[in-house]
Amino acid sequence: MLQNIWLIPLFPFVSSVLLILTAGQLPRRLIAIMGAGSVGLSALVVLAVGMQFMESQTPYTLTLWVWMQIGNFAPGFSFYVDQLTVVMMSVITGVGFLIHLYSTEFMDDDSDYSRYFAYMNMFVAAMLILVLADNLLLLYLGWEGVGVCSYLLVGFWYKDPVNGAASRKAFVITRVGDTAMALGLFLLFTELGTLQIQPMLDAANSRWVTGDTIPAIAALLLLGGAVGKSAQLPLHTWLPDAMAGPTPVSALIHAATMVTAGVYLIARTHGLFLLAPDVLMLVALVGLFTLLLAAFTALNQTDIKRILAYSTISQIGYMFLALGVGAWSAGIFHLMTHAFFKALLFLGAGAVVHCLHHEQNIFKMGGLRTKLPVVFWSFLIGSAALAALPFTSGFFSKDQILLSAFELHGSTGISTWVGPWLWAGGLVGAIVTAIYSFRLVFIVFYGEAKTEPDRQPGWRMAGPLSLLCVLSLIGGYFVLPLESVFPAAAEHHVSHLIEGISISIPLIGVFIAWLVYYKRSLPVEGFTESGFGKALRNFWYSGWAMDKLYDTLLVNPYTGTANAMRGEWLDKIYHGVVSLCQGLHALLSKSQGGKMRWYATSMVFGLIVLVTLVGWAS
Amino acid sequence: MEGLIIPLNHVLILASLLFATGLAGLMFRRNVIFILMSLEVMLNSAGLAFVAAGTAWAQADGQVMFMLILAVAAAEVSVGLGLVLQVHKRFKTLDMDQAHKLNG
Amino acid sequence: MELILFYIAATVALFSTVFALTRSNAAHALIYLIVSLLAVAVIFFLLGAPFAAALEVIVYAGAIMVLFVFVIMMLNLGEEGQELERQQMHPAVWITPAILSAILLVEMVLLLAKFDTPQTGALITAKQVGLSLYGPYVLAVEIASMLLLAGLVGAYHVGRRFRSTEIDEDSVAGSSPENTGVID
């Protein structure tokens, strides 16, 4: 079965091409079957491949063809399967299939049904190529592919210019990261001569020692790419705006798959990062600051999807934190559980929006607990997993990360004194996560109903929601077989105090949220409505003013310069030459006024000049 | 007779004076009749110079040239005055500054 | 003796030319011009060129100036014409031509002063001129006669009157055959 792994990206790719070529002429049922079915078929193949792989446990490479040959550089279109690949593929196709099934009902009202599934399938195909890639060039192909599909899907309702602006913003900001990554690829190829991942890591280890500058630079550049794609500080401003796309798009791309590509990249090339401990410290710090910034911002948002977007940014910060402290498996584990519960939350939010005729402001919702019970339970379980309440999947993964951060023992080479600080920051993030996720639950599902739902979700929406609920609960008990991929992590020996604190912090957060938003017994209005409180709220609401910062630093000078250039001032130089000629012409035209006396006078002038010349000469 | 009674230079200076006067008249008079008259004055001064030179060189060529100048002047005046008549009919004025349509 | 007469005639010629070009009445100007031409004829006599003097009087003063007089009488400018002329002759108009002519005059005089003049001089009789004309310069005579023919034809054509009194300013001056009328 392993030799058929090429089928995995092929099914969605073929489906996408067919949907593009038929351009919406196919009947809706067929489009739905093709769109969701292709991903489902890929999921089945992944299942078969996974089962076969679990027996052999050896990495497998399949070369389809040689992509190009330029001198010594001959990358192949080849796929590499190891445990990490299997985990990623399972997440992508499994969660992807559920989201596609959900979309068949969600997008039923839309006229661009075929285009939607074409883009979604193309996205899944590109993402699968990304995780299956054997060399960094093919990975970059998948990387760019998901970027393009993200652009197409975020700007799906392109007739509204706001959506176009959001998709452009996403594309441009990730482009900044992509350029850094490309530079990193160039550097790696120049230094090591190959881009195939495993040979490259071996060459890097034989050539460089820990602490050298060149691997640090290469790792830094790859980190730039990861930061862009995974929406971390400072390239995170595109993700909240990318909520302009349909909600299943947000679920697939901006929760489960594309934004995890950066985490995957760092995990895949961990050998290179281990040679650069300073960069790993940077990874951990980026993760820490991002998770704090995003958590506080999510606390102040009013749009249901934006809360979840900032929550995604925050959770990926946890994954980066895990990678930075060397807890590679924990990071990937959190990636998987996050895919489950974040997809669940997004699909639930989509159901809310779908059934409330596209209302997205949470303060206009309420009391949906009784009106939309399936959605309520999905949201409750998803938020519990997000807040890492005990025995949910999120609990297990986040707990692993925080404990690894606390007892940092230098396996990655970063200084150990940072450990407790990272742990404390993670805890602060955890409590704020709990507060904002249950704030969302209490505001939307409890209280009095301000907007009435006009329909109930059908089986195609409720089914995936239920399945994801189950996964969010039991996903914590999956044991990922990643020991052979990553260097072994040491056993945890932490005191029970630390364990107790880690467990109870989310519960405290839920309690606070319950007090403020359900019982309304905590008088926070005194603080939130005060001058300082309002300023703080606005600051956090605007994402710590990062959008404004980028506007002032980058966007406004650029558009200002572009507008100045519109005057075509360089052309004015040529126009100046033309004007000069025309001016001279006008001037000379005046000398031919038609008046005979003037002609006679000018002749006399000439005569005087001639006579003078003759007189001088003789 | 031997020698010049009237120095040639003086005659030529007189011719130059007459020529300059005619030129000035051409430049500042607007009336077409006066312009033609200035032209006659200039032609006449040129003829005076020729005749004086012919006498000084004791040749008949000077007067021959003078006669040719006279022929030219006659032809030019007759055509010119015909034109004056047309100008007067068309523009109702003899002011040459009014005839400035052929300009650039 | 001749020298004094020359200077007197020269003065008369000069002054009458200046007056001729500065009058506002065209007829007066013409009379002054005739006086100037007659003075120049006197100078010709003094120079020993009687043929030229006779030609000057007969052709120049007697025919060409008479043509001018005819035209002026035909045009019948009258008092308004005189008034217009007077208005157009303020200093701003004639100062520049005067300066330019003065400059040219000074240059010519300076140039003339450089050259040596021959000291021989003789009376050229009409017979000598005639022999010269029909001798070496017979071609010039023929060409002059053709020039006069051209002038004749041209003057006839240009001076014609046309039947239509309304002439459109932008149309060609009556070149089509239908437009031509008999001479009034």
PDB file of C-alpha atoms in Angstrom, chain A residues 278-376:
ATOM      1  CA  ASP A 278      19.658  30.987  19.982  1.00  0.00           C
ATOM      2  CA  VAL A 279      17.083  30.575  17.251  1.00  0.00           C
ATOM      3  CA  LEU A 280      15.257  27.997  19.351  1.00  0.00           C
ATOM      4  CA  MET A 281      15.177  30.467  22.207  1.00  0.00           C
ATOM      5  CA  LEU A 282      13.700  32.917  19.754  1.00  0.00           C
ATOM      6  CA  VAL A 283      11.121  30.322  18.710  1.00  0.00           C
ATOM      7  CA  ALA A 284      10.086  29.861  22.318  1.00  0.00           C
ATOM      8  CA  LEU A 285       9.936  33.590  22.975  1.00  0.00           C
ATOM      9  CA  VAL A 286       7.951  34.218  19.806  1.00  0.00           C
ATOM     10  CA  GLY A 287       5.543  31.538  20.932  1.00  0.00           C
ATOM     11  CA  LEU A 288       5.276  33.007  24.421  1.00  0.00           C
ATOM     12  CA  PHE A 289       4.684  36.593  23.404  1.00  0.00           C
ATOM     13  CA  THR A 290       2.277  35.623  20.679  1.00  0.00           C
ATOM     14  CA  LEU A 291       0.179  33.495  22.962  1.00  0.00           C
ATOM     15  CA  LEU A 292      -0.065  36.249  25.535  1.00  0.00           C
ATOM     16  CA  LEU A 293      -0.791  38.999  23.030  1.00  0.00           C
ATOM     17  CA  ALA A 294      -3.431  36.990  21.217  1.00  0.00           C
ATOM     18  CA  ALA A 295      -5.083  35.778  24.405  1.00  0.00           C
ATOM     19  CA  PHE A 296      -5.576  39.273  25.750  1.00  0.00           C
ATOM     20  CA  THR A 297      -6.844  40.442  22.406  1.00  0.00           C
ATOM     21  CA  ALA A 298      -9.344  37.589  22.170  1.00  0.00           C
ATOM     22  CA  LEU A 299     -10.692  38.677  25.530  1.00  0.00           C
ATOM     23  CA  ASN A 300     -11.979  41.899  24.005  1.00  0.00           C
ATOM     24  CA  GLN A 301     -13.388  40.841  20.656  1.00  0.00           C
ATOM     25  CA  THR A 302     -17.069  40.904  19.783  1.00  0.00           C
ATOM     26  CA  ASP A 303     -17.106  38.964  16.529  1.00  0.00           C
ATOM     27  CA  ILE A 304     -17.412  35.255  17.140  1.00  0.00           C
ATOM     28  CA  LYS A 305     -14.983  34.335  14.407  1.00  0.00           C
ATOM     29  CA  ARG A 306     -12.376  36.875  15.402  1.00  0.00           C
ATOM     30  CA  ILE A 307     -12.332  35.471  18.925  1.00  0.00           C
ATOM     31  CA  LEU A 308     -11.582  32.070  17.490  1.00  0.00           C
ATOM     32  CA  ALA A 309      -8.974  33.533  15.131  1.00  0.00           C
ATOM     33  CA  TYR A 310      -7.026  35.129  17.956  1.00  0.00           C
ATOM     34  CA  SER A 311      -7.464  31.935  19.873  1.00  0.00           C
ATOM     35  CA  THR A 312      -5.802  30.064  17.011  1.00  0.00           C
ATOM     36  CA  ILE A 313      -2.889  32.487  17.030  1.00  0.00           C
ATOM     37  CA  SER A 314      -2.561  31.962  20.745  1.00  0.00           C
ATOM     38  CA  GLN A 315      -2.641  28.156  20.565  1.00  0.00           C
ATOM     39  CA  ILE A 316      -0.069  28.042  17.801  1.00  0.00           C
ATOM     40  CA  GLY A 317       2.039  30.152  20.122  1.00  0.00           C
ATOM     41  CA  TYR A 318       1.860  27.221  22.514  1.00  0.00           C
ATOM     42  CA  MET A 319       3.079  24.928  19.762  1.00  0.00           C
ATOM     43  CA  PHE A 320       6.003  27.234  19.024  1.00  0.00           C
ATOM     44  CA  LEU A 321       6.750  27.357  22.722  1.00  0.00           C
ATOM     45  CA  ALA A 322       6.840  23.581  22.782  1.00  0.00           C
ATOM     46  CA  LEU A 323       9.203  23.430  19.804  1.00  0.00           C
ATOM     47  CA  GLY A 324      11.443  26.026  21.350  1.00  0.00           C
ATOM     48  CA  VAL A 325      11.928  24.102  24.594  1.00  0.00           C
ATOM     49  CA  GLY A 326      12.534  20.856  22.771  1.00  0.00           C
ATOM     50  CA  ALA A 327       9.212  19.181  23.409  1.00  0.00           C
ATOM     51  CA  TRP A 328       8.785  18.251  19.759  1.00  0.00           C
ATOM     52  CA  SER A 329       6.291  15.473  20.249  1.00  0.00           C
ATOM     53  CA  ALA A 330       4.287  17.640  22.631  1.00  0.00           C
ATOM     54  CA  GLY A 331       4.122  20.330  20.012  1.00  0.00           C
ATOM     55  CA  ILE A 332       2.882  17.963  17.334  1.00  0.00           C
ATOM     56  CA  PHE A 333       0.468  16.396  19.802  1.00  0.00           C
ATOM     57  CA  HIS A 334      -0.957  19.810  20.582  1.00  0.00           C
ATOM     58  CA  LEU A 335      -1.165  20.418  16.844  1.00  0.00           C
ATOM     59  CA  MET A 336      -3.383  17.390  16.485  1.00  0.00           C
ATOM     60  CA  THR A 337      -5.627  18.092  19.448  1.00  0.00           C
ATOM     61  CA  HIS A 338      -5.856  21.727  18.457  1.00  0.00           C
ATOM     62  CA  ALA A 339      -6.967  20.654  14.982  1.00  0.00           C
ATOM     63  CA  PHE A 340      -9.788  18.689  16.602  1.00  0.00           C
ATOM     64  CA  PHE A 341     -11.139  21.228  18.996  1.00  0.00           C
ATOM     65  CA  LYS A 342     -10.462  24.328  16.923  1.00  0.00           C
ATOM     66  CA  ALA A 343     -12.154  22.806  13.889  1.00  0.00           C
ATOM     67  CA  LEU A 344     -15.000  21.869  16.198  1.00  0.00           C
ATOM     68  CA  LEU A 345     -15.255  25.422  17.494  1.00  0.00           C
ATOM     69  CA  PHE A 346     -15.097  26.955  14.040  1.00  0.00           C
ATOM     70  CA  LEU A 347     -17.672  24.586  12.622  1.00  0.00           C
ATOM     71  CA  GLY A 348     -19.855  25.306  15.621  1.00  0.00           C
ATOM     72  CA  ALA A 349     -19.444  29.020  15.055  1.00  0.00           C
ATOM     73  CA  GLY A 350     -20.303  28.428  11.429  1.00  0.00           C
ATOM     74  CA  ALA A 351     -23.452  26.625  12.481  1.00  0.00           C
ATOM     75  CA  VAL A 352     -24.384  29.542  14.729  1.00  0.00           C
ATOM     76  CA  VAL A 353     -23.777  32.047  11.960  1.00  0.00           C
ATOM     77  CA  HIS A 354     -25.552  29.863   9.408  1.00  0.00           C
ATOM     78  CA  CYS A 355     -28.635  29.414  11.566  1.00  0.00           C
ATOM     79  CA  LEU A 356     -28.790  33.006  12.746  1.00  0.00           C
ATOM     80  CA  HIS A 357     -28.822  34.322   9.177  1.00  0.00           C
ATOM     81  CA  HIS A 358     -25.248  35.543   9.260  1.00  0.00           C
ATOM     82  CA  GLU A 359     -25.169  37.423  12.523  1.00  0.00           C
ATOM     83  CA  GLN A 360     -21.599  37.436  13.844  1.00  0.00           C
ATOM     84  CA  ASN A 361     -21.637  39.814  16.800  1.00  0.00           C
ATOM     85  CA  ILE A 362     -21.788  37.767  19.994  1.00  0.00           C
ATOM     86  CA  PHE A 363     -23.557  40.496  21.892  1.00  0.00           C
ATOM     87  CA  LYS A 364     -26.453  40.130  19.486  1.00  0.00           C
ATOM     88  CA  MET A 365     -26.767  36.454  20.282  1.00  0.00           C
ATOM     89  CA  GLY A 366     -27.882  34.694  23.414  1.00  0.00           C
ATOM     90  CA  GLY A 367     -29.866  31.845  24.823  1.00  0.00           C
ATOM     91  CA  LEU A 368     -28.929  29.463  22.068  1.00  0.00           C
ATOM     92  CA  ARG A 369     -28.482  26.654  24.533  1.00  0.00           C
ATOM     93  CA  THR A 370     -32.037  25.573  24.108  1.00  0.00           C
ATOM     94  CA  LYS A 371     -32.488  26.673  20.515  1.00  0.00           C
ATOM     95  CA  LEU A 372     -29.437  24.967  18.980  1.00  0.00           C
ATOM     96  CA  PRO A 373     -28.595  22.094  21.310  1.00  0.00           C
ATOM     97  CA  VAL A 374     -26.139  20.266  19.040  1.00  0.00           C
ATOM     98  CA  VAL A 375     -24.178  23.437  18.529  1.00  0.00           C
ATOM     99  CA  PHE A 376     -24.268  24.172  22.222  1.00  0.00           C
TER     100      PHE A 376
END
